[in-house]
Structures are given as structure tokens and as C-alpha cells.
Coordinates of C-alpha atoms in Angstrom, one line a residue:
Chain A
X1 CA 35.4 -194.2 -18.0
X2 CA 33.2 -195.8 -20.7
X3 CA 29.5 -196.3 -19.5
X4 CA 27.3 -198.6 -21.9
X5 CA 23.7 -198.0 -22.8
X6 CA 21.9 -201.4 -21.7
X7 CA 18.4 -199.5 -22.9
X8 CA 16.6 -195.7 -23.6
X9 CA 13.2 -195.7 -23.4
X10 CA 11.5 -191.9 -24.0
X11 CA 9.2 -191.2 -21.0
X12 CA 7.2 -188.7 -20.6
X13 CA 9.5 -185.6 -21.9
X14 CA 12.7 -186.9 -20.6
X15 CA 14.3 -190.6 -20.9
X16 CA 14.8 -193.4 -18.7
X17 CA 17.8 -195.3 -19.1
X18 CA 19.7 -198.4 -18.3
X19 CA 23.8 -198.2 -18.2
X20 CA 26.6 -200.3 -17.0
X21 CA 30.4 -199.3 -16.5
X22 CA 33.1 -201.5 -14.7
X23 CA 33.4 -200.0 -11.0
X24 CA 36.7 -199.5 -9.6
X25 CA 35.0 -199.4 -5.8
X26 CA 33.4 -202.9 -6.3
X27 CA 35.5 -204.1 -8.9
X28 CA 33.1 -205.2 -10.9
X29 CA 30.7 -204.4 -13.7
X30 CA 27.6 -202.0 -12.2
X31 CA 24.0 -201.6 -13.7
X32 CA 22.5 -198.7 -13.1
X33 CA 18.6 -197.0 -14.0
X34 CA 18.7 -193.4 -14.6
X35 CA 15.7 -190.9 -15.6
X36 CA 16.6 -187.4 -17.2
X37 CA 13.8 -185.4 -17.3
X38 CA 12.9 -183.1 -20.2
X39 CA 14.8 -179.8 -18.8
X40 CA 18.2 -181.8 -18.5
X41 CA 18.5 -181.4 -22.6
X42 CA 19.3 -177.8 -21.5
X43 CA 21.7 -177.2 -18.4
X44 CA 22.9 -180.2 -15.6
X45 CA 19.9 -181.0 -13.4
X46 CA 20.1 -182.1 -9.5
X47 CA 19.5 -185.7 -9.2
X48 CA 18.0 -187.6 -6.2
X49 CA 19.4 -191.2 -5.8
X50 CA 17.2 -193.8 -4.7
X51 CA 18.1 -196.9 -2.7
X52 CA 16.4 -199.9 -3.3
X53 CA 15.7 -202.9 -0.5
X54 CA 16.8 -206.0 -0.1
X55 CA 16.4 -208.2 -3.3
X56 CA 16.4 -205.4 -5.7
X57 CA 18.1 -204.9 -8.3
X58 CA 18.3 -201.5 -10.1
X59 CA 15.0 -201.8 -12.1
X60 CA 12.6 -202.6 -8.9
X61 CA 12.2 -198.7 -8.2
X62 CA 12.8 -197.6 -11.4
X63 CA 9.9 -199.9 -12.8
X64 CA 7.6 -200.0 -9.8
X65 CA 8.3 -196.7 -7.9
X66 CA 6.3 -194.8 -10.4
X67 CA 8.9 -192.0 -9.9
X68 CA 9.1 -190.4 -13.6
X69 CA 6.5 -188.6 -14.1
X70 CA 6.9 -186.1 -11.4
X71 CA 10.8 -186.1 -11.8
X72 CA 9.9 -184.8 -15.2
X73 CA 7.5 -182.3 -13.8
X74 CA 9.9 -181.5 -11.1
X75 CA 13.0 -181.2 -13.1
X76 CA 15.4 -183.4 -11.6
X77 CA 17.0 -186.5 -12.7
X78 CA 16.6 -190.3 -10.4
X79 CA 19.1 -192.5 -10.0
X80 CA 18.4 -196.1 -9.7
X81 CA 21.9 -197.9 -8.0
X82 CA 22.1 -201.4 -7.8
X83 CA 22.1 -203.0 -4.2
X84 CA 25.5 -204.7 -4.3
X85 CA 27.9 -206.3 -6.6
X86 CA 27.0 -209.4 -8.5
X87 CA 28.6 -212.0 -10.8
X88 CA 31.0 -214.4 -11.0
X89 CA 33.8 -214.4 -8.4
X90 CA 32.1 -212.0 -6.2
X91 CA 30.8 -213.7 -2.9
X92 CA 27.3 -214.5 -2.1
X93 CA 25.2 -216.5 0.9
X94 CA 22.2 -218.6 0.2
X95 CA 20.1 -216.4 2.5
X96 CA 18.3 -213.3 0.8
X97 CA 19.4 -210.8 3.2
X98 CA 22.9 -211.8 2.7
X99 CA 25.1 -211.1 -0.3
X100 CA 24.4 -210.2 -3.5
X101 CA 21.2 -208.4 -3.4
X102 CA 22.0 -207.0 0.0
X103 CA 25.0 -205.0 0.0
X104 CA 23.5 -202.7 2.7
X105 CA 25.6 -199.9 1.6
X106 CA 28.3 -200.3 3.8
X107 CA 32.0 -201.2 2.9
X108 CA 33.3 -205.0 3.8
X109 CA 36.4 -205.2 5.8
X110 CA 36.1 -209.0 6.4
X111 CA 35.8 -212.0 4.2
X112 CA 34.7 -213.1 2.0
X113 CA 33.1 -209.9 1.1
X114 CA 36.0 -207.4 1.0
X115 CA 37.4 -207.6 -2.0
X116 CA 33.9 -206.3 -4.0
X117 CA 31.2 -205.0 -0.9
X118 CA 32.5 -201.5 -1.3
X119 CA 28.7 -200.0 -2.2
X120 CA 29.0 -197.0 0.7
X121 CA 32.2 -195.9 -2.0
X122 CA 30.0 -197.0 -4.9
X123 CA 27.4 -194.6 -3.8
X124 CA 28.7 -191.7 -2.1
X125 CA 31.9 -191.3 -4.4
X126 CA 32.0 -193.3 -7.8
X127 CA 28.4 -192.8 -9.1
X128 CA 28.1 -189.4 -8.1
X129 CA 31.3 -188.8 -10.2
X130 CA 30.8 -190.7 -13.0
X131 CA 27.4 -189.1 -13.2
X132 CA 28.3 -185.7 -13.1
X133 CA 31.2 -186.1 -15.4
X134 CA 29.3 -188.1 -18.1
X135 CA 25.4 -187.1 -18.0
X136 CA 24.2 -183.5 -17.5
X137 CA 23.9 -184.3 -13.8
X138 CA 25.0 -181.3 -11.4
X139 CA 26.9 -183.3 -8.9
X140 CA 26.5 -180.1 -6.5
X141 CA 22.5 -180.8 -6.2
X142 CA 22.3 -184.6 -5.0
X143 CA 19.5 -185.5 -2.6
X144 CA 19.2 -189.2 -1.6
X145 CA 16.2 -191.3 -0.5
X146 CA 15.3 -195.2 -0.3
X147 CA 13.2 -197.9 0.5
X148 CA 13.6 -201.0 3.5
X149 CA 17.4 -201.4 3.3
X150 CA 17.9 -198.4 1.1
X151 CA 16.1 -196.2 3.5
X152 CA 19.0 -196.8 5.8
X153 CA 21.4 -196.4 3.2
X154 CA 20.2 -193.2 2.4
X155 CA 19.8 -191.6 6.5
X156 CA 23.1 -193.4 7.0
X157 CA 25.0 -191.9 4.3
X158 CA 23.3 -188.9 4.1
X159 CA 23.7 -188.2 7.8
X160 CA 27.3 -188.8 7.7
X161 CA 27.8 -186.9 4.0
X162 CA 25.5 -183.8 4.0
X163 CA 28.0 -182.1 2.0
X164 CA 27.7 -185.3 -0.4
X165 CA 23.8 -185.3 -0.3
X166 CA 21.7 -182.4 0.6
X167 CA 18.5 -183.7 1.1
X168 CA 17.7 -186.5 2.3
X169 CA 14.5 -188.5 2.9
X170 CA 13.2 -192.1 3.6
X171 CA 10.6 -195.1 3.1
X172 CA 9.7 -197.6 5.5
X173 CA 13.6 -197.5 6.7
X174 CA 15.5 -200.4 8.9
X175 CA 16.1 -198.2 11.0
X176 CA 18.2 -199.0 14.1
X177 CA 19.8 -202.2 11.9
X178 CA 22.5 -202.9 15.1
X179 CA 19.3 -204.2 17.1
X180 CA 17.6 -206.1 14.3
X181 CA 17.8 -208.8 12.5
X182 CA 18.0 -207.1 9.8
X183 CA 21.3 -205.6 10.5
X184 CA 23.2 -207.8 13.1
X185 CA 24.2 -210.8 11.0
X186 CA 24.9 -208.5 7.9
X187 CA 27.1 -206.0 10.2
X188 CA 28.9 -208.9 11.6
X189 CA 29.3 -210.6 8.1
X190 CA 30.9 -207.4 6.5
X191 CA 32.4 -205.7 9.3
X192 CA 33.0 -208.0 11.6
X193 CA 32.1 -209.1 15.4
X194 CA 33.3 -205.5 16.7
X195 CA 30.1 -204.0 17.3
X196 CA 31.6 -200.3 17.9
X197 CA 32.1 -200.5 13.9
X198 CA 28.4 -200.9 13.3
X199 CA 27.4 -197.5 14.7
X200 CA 28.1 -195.4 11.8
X201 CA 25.7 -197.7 9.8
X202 CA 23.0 -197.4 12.1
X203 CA 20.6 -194.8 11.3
X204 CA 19.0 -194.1 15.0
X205 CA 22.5 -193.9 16.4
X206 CA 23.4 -191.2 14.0
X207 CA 20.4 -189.5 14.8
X208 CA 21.2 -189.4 18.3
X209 CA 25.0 -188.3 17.4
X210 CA 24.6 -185.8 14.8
X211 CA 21.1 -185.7 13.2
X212 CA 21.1 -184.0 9.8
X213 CA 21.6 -180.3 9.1
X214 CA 18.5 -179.9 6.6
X215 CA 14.6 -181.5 7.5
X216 CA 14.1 -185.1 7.2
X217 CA 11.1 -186.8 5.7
X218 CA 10.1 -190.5 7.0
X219 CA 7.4 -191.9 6.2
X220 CA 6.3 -195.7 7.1
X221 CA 3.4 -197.9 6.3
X222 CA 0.9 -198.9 10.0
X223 CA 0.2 -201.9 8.4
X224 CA 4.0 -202.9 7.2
X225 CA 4.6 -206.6 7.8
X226 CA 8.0 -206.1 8.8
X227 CA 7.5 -203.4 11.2
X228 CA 9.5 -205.9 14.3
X229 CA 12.7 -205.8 12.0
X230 CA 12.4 -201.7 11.2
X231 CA 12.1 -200.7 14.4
X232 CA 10.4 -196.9 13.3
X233 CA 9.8 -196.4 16.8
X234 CA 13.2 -196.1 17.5
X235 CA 14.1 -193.5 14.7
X236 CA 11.4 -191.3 15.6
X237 CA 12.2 -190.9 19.1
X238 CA 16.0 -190.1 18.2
X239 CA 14.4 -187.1 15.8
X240 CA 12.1 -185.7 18.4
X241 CA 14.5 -186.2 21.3
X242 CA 17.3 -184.4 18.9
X243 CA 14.5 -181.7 18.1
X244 CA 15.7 -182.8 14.5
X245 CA 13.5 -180.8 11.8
X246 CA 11.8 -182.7 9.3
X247 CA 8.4 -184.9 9.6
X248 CA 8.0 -188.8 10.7
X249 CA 4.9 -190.1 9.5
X250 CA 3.2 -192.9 10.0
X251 CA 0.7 -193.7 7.1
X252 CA -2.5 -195.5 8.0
X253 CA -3.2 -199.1 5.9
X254 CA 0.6 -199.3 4.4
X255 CA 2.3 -201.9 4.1
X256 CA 6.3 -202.6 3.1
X257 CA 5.3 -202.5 -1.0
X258 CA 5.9 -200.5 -3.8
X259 CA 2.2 -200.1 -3.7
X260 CA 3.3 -198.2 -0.4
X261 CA 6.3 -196.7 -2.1
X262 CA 4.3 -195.7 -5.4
X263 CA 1.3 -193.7 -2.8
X264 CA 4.2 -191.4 -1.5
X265 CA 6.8 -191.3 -4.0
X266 CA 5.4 -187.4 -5.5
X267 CA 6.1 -186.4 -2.0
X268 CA 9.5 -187.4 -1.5
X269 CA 10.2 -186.2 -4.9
X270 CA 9.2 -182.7 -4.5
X271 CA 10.7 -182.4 -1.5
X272 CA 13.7 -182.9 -2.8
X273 CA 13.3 -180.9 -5.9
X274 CA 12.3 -178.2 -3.5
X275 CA 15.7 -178.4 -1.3
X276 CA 18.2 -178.5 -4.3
X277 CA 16.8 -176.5 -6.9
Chain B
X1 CA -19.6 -217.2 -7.5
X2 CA -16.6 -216.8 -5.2
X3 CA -13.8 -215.0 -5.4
X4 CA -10.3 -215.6 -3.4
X5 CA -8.3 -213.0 -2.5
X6 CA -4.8 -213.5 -4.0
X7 CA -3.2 -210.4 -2.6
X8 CA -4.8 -206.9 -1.2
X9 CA -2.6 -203.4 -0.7
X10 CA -3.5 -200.0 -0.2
X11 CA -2.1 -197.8 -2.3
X12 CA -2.7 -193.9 -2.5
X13 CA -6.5 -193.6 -0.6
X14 CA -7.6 -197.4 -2.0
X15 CA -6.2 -200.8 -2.6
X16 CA -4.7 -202.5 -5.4
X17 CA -6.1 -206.6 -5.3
X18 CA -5.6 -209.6 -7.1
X19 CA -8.3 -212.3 -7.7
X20 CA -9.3 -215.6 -8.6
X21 CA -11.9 -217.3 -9.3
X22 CA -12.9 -220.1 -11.5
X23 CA -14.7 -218.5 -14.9
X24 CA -17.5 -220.2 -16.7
X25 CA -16.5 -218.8 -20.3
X26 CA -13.1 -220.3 -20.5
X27 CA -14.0 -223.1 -17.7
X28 CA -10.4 -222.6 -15.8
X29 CA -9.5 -220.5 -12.9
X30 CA -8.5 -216.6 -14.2
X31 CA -7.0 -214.1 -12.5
X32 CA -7.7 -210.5 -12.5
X33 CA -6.1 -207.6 -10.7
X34 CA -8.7 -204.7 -9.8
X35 CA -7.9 -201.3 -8.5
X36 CA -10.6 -199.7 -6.1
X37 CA -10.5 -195.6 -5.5
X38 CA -10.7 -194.3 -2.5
X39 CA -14.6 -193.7 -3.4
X40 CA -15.2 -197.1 -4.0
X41 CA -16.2 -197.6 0.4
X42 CA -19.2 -195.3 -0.7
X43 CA -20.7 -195.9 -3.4
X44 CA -20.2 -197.9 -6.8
X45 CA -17.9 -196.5 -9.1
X46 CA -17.0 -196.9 -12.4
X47 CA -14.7 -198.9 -13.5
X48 CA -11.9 -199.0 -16.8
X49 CA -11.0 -201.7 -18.4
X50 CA -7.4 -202.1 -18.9
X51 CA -6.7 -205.1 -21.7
X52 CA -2.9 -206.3 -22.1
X53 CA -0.8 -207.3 -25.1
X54 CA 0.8 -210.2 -26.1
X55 CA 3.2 -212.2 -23.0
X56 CA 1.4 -210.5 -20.1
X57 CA -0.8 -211.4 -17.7
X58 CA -2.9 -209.4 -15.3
X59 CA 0.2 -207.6 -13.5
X60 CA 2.2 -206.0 -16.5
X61 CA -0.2 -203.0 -16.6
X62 CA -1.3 -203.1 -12.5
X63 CA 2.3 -202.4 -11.5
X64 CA 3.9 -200.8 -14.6
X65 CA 1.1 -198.6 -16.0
X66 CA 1.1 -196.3 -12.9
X67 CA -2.4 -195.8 -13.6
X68 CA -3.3 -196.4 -9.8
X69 CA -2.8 -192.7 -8.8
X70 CA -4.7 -191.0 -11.3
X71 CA -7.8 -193.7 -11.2
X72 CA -7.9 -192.8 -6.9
X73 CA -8.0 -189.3 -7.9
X74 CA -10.6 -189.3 -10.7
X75 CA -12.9 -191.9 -8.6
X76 CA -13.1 -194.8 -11.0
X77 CA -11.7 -198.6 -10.5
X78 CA -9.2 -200.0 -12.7
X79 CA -9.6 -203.8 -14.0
X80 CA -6.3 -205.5 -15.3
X81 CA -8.0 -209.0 -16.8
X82 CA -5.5 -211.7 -18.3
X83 CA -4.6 -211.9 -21.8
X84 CA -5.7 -216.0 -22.2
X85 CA -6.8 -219.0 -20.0
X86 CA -4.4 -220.6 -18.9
X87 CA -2.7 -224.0 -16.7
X88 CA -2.5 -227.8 -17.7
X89 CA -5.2 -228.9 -20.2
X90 CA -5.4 -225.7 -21.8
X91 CA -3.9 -225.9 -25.3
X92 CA -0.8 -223.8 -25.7
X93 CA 2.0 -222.7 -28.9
X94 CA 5.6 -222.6 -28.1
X95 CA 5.2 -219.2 -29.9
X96 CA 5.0 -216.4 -27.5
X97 CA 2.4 -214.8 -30.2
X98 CA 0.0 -217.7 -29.9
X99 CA -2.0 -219.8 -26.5
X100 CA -1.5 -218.5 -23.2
X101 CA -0.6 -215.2 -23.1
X102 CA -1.5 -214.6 -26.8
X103 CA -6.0 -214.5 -26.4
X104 CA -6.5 -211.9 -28.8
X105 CA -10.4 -211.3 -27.3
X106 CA -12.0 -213.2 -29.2
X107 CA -14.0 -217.1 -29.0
X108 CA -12.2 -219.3 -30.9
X109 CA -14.4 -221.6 -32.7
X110 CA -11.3 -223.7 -33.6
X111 CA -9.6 -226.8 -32.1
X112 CA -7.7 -227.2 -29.8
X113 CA -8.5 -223.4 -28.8
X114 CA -12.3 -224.0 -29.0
X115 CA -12.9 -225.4 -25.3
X116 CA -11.0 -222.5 -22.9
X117 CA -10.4 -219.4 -25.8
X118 CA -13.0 -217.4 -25.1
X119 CA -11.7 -214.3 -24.1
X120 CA -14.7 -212.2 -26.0
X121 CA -16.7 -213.6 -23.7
X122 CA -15.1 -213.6 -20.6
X123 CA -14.3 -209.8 -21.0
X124 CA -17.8 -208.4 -22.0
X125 CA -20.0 -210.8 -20.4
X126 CA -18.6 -212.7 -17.7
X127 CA -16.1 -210.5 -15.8
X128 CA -18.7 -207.0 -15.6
X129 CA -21.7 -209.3 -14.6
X130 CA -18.6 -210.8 -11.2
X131 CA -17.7 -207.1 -10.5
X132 CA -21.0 -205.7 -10.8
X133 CA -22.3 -208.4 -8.4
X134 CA -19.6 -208.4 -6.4
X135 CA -17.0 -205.7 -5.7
X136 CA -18.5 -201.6 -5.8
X137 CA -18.6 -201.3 -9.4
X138 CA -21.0 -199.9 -11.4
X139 CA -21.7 -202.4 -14.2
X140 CA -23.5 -199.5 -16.3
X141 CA -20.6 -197.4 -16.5
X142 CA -17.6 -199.5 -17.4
X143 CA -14.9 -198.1 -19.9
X144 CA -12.4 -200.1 -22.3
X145 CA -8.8 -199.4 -22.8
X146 CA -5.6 -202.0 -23.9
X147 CA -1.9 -201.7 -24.8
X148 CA -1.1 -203.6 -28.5
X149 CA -3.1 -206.5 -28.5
X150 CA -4.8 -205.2 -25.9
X151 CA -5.7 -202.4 -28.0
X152 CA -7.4 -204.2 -30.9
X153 CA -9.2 -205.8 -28.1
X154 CA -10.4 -202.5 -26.2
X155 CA -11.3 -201.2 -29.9
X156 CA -12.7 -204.2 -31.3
X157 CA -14.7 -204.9 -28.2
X158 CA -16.4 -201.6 -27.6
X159 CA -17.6 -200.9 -31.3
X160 CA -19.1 -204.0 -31.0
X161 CA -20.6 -203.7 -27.7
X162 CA -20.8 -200.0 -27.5
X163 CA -23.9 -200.0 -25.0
X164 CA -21.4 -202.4 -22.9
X165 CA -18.4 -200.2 -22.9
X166 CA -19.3 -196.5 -23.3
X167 CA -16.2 -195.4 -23.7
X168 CA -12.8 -196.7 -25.4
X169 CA -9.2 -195.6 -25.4
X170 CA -6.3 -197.2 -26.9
X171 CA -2.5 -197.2 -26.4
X172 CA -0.3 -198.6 -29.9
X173 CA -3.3 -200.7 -30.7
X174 CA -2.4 -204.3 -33.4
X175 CA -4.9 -201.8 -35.5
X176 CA -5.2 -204.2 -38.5
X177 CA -4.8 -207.6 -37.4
X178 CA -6.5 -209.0 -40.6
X179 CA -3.5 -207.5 -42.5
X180 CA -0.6 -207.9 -40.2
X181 CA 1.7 -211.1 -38.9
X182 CA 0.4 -209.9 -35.6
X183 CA -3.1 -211.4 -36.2
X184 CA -3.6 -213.5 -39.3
X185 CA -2.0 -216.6 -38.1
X186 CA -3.6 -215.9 -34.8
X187 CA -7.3 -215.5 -36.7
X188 CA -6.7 -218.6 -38.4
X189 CA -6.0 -220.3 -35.6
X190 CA -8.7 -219.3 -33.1
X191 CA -11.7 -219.0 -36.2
X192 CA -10.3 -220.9 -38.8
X193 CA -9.8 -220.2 -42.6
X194 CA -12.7 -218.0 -43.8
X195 CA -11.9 -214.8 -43.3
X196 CA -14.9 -213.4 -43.5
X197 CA -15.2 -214.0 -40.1
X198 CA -12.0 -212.0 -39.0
X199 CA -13.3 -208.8 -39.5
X200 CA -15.4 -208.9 -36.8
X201 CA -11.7 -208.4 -35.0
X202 CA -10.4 -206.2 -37.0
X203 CA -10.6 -202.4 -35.4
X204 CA -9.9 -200.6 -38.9
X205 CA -12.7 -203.0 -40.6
X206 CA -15.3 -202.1 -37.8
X207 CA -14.0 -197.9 -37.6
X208 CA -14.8 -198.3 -41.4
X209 CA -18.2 -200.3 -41.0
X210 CA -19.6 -198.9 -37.9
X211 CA -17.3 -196.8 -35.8
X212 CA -18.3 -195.9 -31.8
X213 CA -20.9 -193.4 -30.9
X214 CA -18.7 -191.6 -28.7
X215 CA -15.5 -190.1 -29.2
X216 CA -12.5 -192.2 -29.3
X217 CA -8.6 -191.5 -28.2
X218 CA -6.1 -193.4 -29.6
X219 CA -2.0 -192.8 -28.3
X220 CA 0.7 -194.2 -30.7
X221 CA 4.3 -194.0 -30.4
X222 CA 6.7 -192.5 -33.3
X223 CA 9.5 -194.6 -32.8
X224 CA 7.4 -197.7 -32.2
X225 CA 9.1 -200.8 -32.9
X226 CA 6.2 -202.8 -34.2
X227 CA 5.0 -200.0 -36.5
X228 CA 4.9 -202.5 -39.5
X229 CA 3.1 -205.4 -37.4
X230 CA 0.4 -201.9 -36.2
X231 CA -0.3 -200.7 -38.8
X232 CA -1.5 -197.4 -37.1
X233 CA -1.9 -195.6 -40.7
X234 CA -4.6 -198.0 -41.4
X235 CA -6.7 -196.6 -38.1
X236 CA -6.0 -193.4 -38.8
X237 CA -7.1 -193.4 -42.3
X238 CA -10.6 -195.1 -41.3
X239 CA -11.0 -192.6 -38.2
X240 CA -10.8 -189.7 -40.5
X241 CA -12.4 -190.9 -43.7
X242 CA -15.6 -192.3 -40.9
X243 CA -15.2 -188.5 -39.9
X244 CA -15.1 -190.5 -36.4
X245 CA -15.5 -187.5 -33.1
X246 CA -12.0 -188.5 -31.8
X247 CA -7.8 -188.1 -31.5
X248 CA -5.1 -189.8 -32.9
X249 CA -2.2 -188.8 -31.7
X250 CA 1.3 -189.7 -33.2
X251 CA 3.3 -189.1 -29.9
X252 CA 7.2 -188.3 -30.9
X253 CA 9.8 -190.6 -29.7
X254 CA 8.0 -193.0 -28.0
X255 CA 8.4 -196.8 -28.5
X256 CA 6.0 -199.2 -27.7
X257 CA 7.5 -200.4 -24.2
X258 CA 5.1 -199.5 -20.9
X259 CA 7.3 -196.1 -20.7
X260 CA 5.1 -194.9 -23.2
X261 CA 1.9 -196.3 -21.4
X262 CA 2.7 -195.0 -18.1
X263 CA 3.7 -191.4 -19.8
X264 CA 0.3 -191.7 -21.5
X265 CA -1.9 -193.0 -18.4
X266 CA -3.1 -190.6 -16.9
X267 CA -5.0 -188.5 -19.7
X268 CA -6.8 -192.4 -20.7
X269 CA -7.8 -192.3 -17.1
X270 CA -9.4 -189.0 -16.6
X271 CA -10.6 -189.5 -20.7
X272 CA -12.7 -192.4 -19.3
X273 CA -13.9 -190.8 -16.0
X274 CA -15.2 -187.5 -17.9
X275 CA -17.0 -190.0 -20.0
X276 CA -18.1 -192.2 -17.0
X277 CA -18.9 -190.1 -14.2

């Protein structure tokens, strides 16, 4: 597996760069961000993977999150995926929540998205791989977190994987995405009009099933202009009916930014530093 | 004077806004983004000056710098002005290094740039006197910092107007623009052929002639790109031979992108408020 270097840019001790590396889940060529904080010059560090929302590519977070600094401080590498596949031959809609630029981390079985929508692979197998075969990654110590669409990504997948991702955290999440619109057309788009296929990519329903073995932090914006299409009410009461460690919270004046994202991201780091370090 | 609100978000304990409003100096609508601390509901705080470099306009640094976090903790507002004036009837170069996006701080007494260039004034004059009288600023304690061109402005600026700025920072300043590609055509342009009236804008010429009454920090990457076009030596040379109260520091492997800003950021900030507060 050959991975080229798009960019390196030194910041603060460590270095943030910008790869790409054909994908044999999406088949396709993948863009990644990745920071490496000063301590991974010595020994593989744990890396926490962030999902981006819907639009994003893999520099939103990595540019706007303001993330670096305390990764560095903390010790633990970021991983910036993009949010589906993209290019030439791979299927797109005109709509923004649709397509490229909204994979929503599941894998297509119908068309014409099959054949490259394979991001839940992308994520929870390939990348974690290629990382911790080709950068001083220890693929033993991933946490996971995201934003919007990649806040379900990450409770989805890390509530189904905990073995895969061992913390696991969230920003302003869709959160029960098989009773929004942001969910329903995109779940019947890539898996189809079977609805008992949507429930494993529906973050309040796998709360209610199986929860997550280690705490869980939420947080979500009062003032997010989207709040109808996350649905956070419906998340938190599948954690406190489960009894489901870990904190919800619901921050006063927030809206669905990365000014939001940016207020809360040392949090979210250190709590993952703190769960696989 | 009024001023529309472009966009308002809370981030950390105060909010990050954009503004418009139509400026007298360069006699077009500008644009400024201002950061307000968490102090700012109280009382009048401080503010920093943050001056861009060439291309940017009033969001490169807002949402790349990261300074937000460390300006709600110290207690001091940020101001993120644009580089140029700009829209229809306001002269422009196809080169990205001259016109809109390419100011330089200074009042061009040259046409076309003569009606709308007048950066010099719109940053010392005409942009404290709108924050003072309108936002929780205190227009006595403002500070001056920039990133490239944005440097030699921040420099030039407050050893000229030292009783306006009372303190000044800089991050890979243009630190000889009278001697470099990066600011002799632009000179010419904006004040014409006699040089003599370039050093004015020149930070070396002014360390030499009059340096700043406080002490200054200056940030400069080793792996810069644009070393040749900075000229850093130049600075460093006058700073020392001035016996000027100050650092230059010659950070190792950084490059001149807003990775080494943002890994930078936060000592600027808390340089300023010390200085400020």
C-alpha cells in the first residue's frame, strides 16, 4: 500500500499532514488529514478519528476544529477521514445531503451507490490498517468522535465496534437518523426501502440495544439551528433509560458550527487521551 | 455609523462576529470580523489587532488562527480587519500580490489606488474610533499583531503610532519591503517613485530610526518558504544593533502557512493582554 504526501506542515511540536492512497473498500483514491503529535517521533501513539458532517471534506475539522494543539499536548495522533468517495465514475445526487460529501458512514447495498459507498469498511477496517501499518499509529488505542453526520458515524460505529474503537465521544450528533430527515432518504438511497436494515445505523436505537461498554460524552449546542433534524432528545433518553455512563450535555448559546465544535474540542480530546493512554 | 451584523456565534464563553459597515477612509463597505471575550458583557476590554497577509480577507486568521480560545481566556477582543477595499469600482491587479487583497497598510497617494487604498487610515484611525464607539472595547488599550504582510503592517503601524497601539507582535513579518519583490512594486504602485517616501513602511528602516517604546516579539519560521521575499535577517539585525527590549525567535521547522500562526497564537495573545490589561 503506497500512501502519497499531498502536504506536511510542522505544528506546534508534531506535524499535520495531508495523504492520499487508492482504497480497496471504496475503490477509489482517499484523502486523508492526519496530525502526529511531537511524542509520536518516539513509540506509536493512540489516535482518535474524527468524523466530519455533511459537506466536509477532510480539511473542515482538520483546519477549523482547532484540534492540534491539545493532541500535541495530549499525545495522541487525529485522524481527519473524508466523508465519502468522490471523483469521476463514482455516483453523486444534486442535493447536499446526498452523495459525495455525505457518505454517512454506512456501506451501500443498492444502486447506484454500491459499487464505491463502502465508508463504514473505509473507517472501521482499511484506515485503521493502513495507519497502523504505515505511520507510528498504535492501532490497539483508537478512540473515535465527530461532528453532525460524523457524530453518528462515530456512536454508530463505535457502539457496534468497541473492540475497534475504545472511546468514543460526540458533537451535535443526528442522532436517531431513521426518524429524520436527515437519515430516511439517505438510508433508503444506500440501503434500500427495508427499514429493519437502517437500525444498525441509528445511534438512539443502538443505544437502546446495546449502549457502549466505556462512558460516552455528548455534547450539543441550545441554540443549534438544526436541532428538529438531530433529534438530541432522543439520544439522551436512550442513555439515561439504559443507565448508560458517560455525560450528555447540552451547552447554552451553541449553535451547529465549528465555532461550537472549536469551544469543546480540548474536552473531547482529553477524554479520549485519558481512556486509551 | 451603523454596523450590520453579517454573522454572530458563540464560541468558548463569547462570540465570534462578522461586520459591515460602509468606511469613510476607503469610501466602500469593509468587513471586519471581531472576537468578544466572555468579559466583554461587563466592561470594555481590550482589544488585539490581528492584520492578514497577502490573498486574505477578514476570515483567514478568525477561523484558522485559533486565537479565539486563548483571547476568551486572557479577557481581550480579537479584531480580524481586511487586507484592502474592495468590490466594483475599486481598482484591482490580476496579480494576487497587488489590489484587493494585496493593501499593504498604507494610503496610496497613487492612481488608480489613490481614491479607496487607504488602509493606514482605516486601521489606526477609522476602525478603533467604530469599536470604541460601538462594541465594549477599550479604544486606549488596543494592541497590533499581523501574519506576512500583515506583519509589516502591525510593525510599521505601531512604531509609528506607538501611543495608538501600545503593544505589537508579529508572526513572519515582509520585514523589509523596500528591499524585497514583496513590496517594491507594491510601494511604487500605491506612493509612487520616490522612495524616500517608502521608508515610512519599511519595519527594518523605522526599528533602525525609531524603534517602539515597549518591547516587541517577533515569531519566524525556519523553514519558511518566503525567507528571501522576508528578509527576517534584516529585522533582526536592526532589533539588536537598536538594542530594542524584545524577542526574535527563529522557530525550527516551521513554514510560513497558518500552522505556524496557530502553534504560535496563543503566547501573541497573552503577550498583548500582559501588556494591555
Amino acid at each position: 500500500m503506497t500512501i502519497e504526501t499531498i502536504s506536511e506542515n510542522r505544528s506546534f511540536g508534531g506535524t499535520q499532514g495531508v495523504y492520499r492512497h487508492r482504497s480497496t473498500a471504496t475503490g477509489t483514491d482517499m484523502t486523508f488529514g492526519l496530525f502526529l503529535p511531537e511524542v509520536a517521533r518516539y513509540a506509536p501513539v493512540p489516535a482518535l478519528f474524527f468524523l466530519s458532517g455533511l459537506t466536509c471534506t477532510h480539511e473542515n475539522a482538520m483546519i477549523k476544529a482547532a484540534a492540534q494543539a491539545h493532541a500535541d499536548e495530549a499525545g495522541i495522533a487525529l485522524v481527519f477521514p473524508d466523508t465519502s468517495p468522490r471523483g469521476e465514475g463514482v455516483a453523486d445526487d444534486e442535493a447536499y445531503d446526498l452523495g459525495q460529501g455525505a457518505g454517512f458512514y454506512v456501506n451501500a447495498t443498492e444502486g447506484p451507490w454500491a459499487p464505491h459507498y463502502r465508508m463504514w469498511d473505509y473507517i472501521t477496517e482499511e484506515l485503521p490498517a493502513l495507519l497502523g501499518a504505515n505511520m507510528p499509529i498504535d492501532e490497539g488505542a483508537l478512540g473515535i468522535t465527530g461532528h453532525s453526520m460524523g457524530g453518528h458515524g462515530a456512536l454508530t460505529i463505535a457502539m457496534t465496534m468497541p473492540d475497534r474503537f475504545r472511546s468514543v465521544s460526540a458533537l451535535a450528533p443526528i442522532a436517531n437518523p431513521t426518524r429524520s430527515d436527515w437519515g430516511r432518504k439517505q438510508l433508503a438511497a444506500y440501503l434500500g426501502n427495508d427499514e429493519s436494515t437502517w437500525a444498525a445505523h441509528d445511534a438512539t436505537l443502538l443505544m437502546t440495544a446495546r449502549g457502549f461498554p466505556g462512558d460516552v460524552l455528548i455534547d450539543q449546542g441550545s441554540a443549534d439551528q438544526f436541532l428538529d433534524l438531530l433529534m438530541p432528545e432522543r439520544l439522551a433518553h436512550a442513555m439515561a433509560a439504559r443507565r448508560q455512563p458517560g455525560r450528555f450535555r447540552m451547552q447554552e448559546g451553541f449553535d451547529h458550527s465549528y465555532w461550537f465544535v472549536q469551544s469543546f474540542i480540548e474536552e473531547h480530546v482529553f477524554f479520549h487521551a485519558e481512556r486509551l493512554l
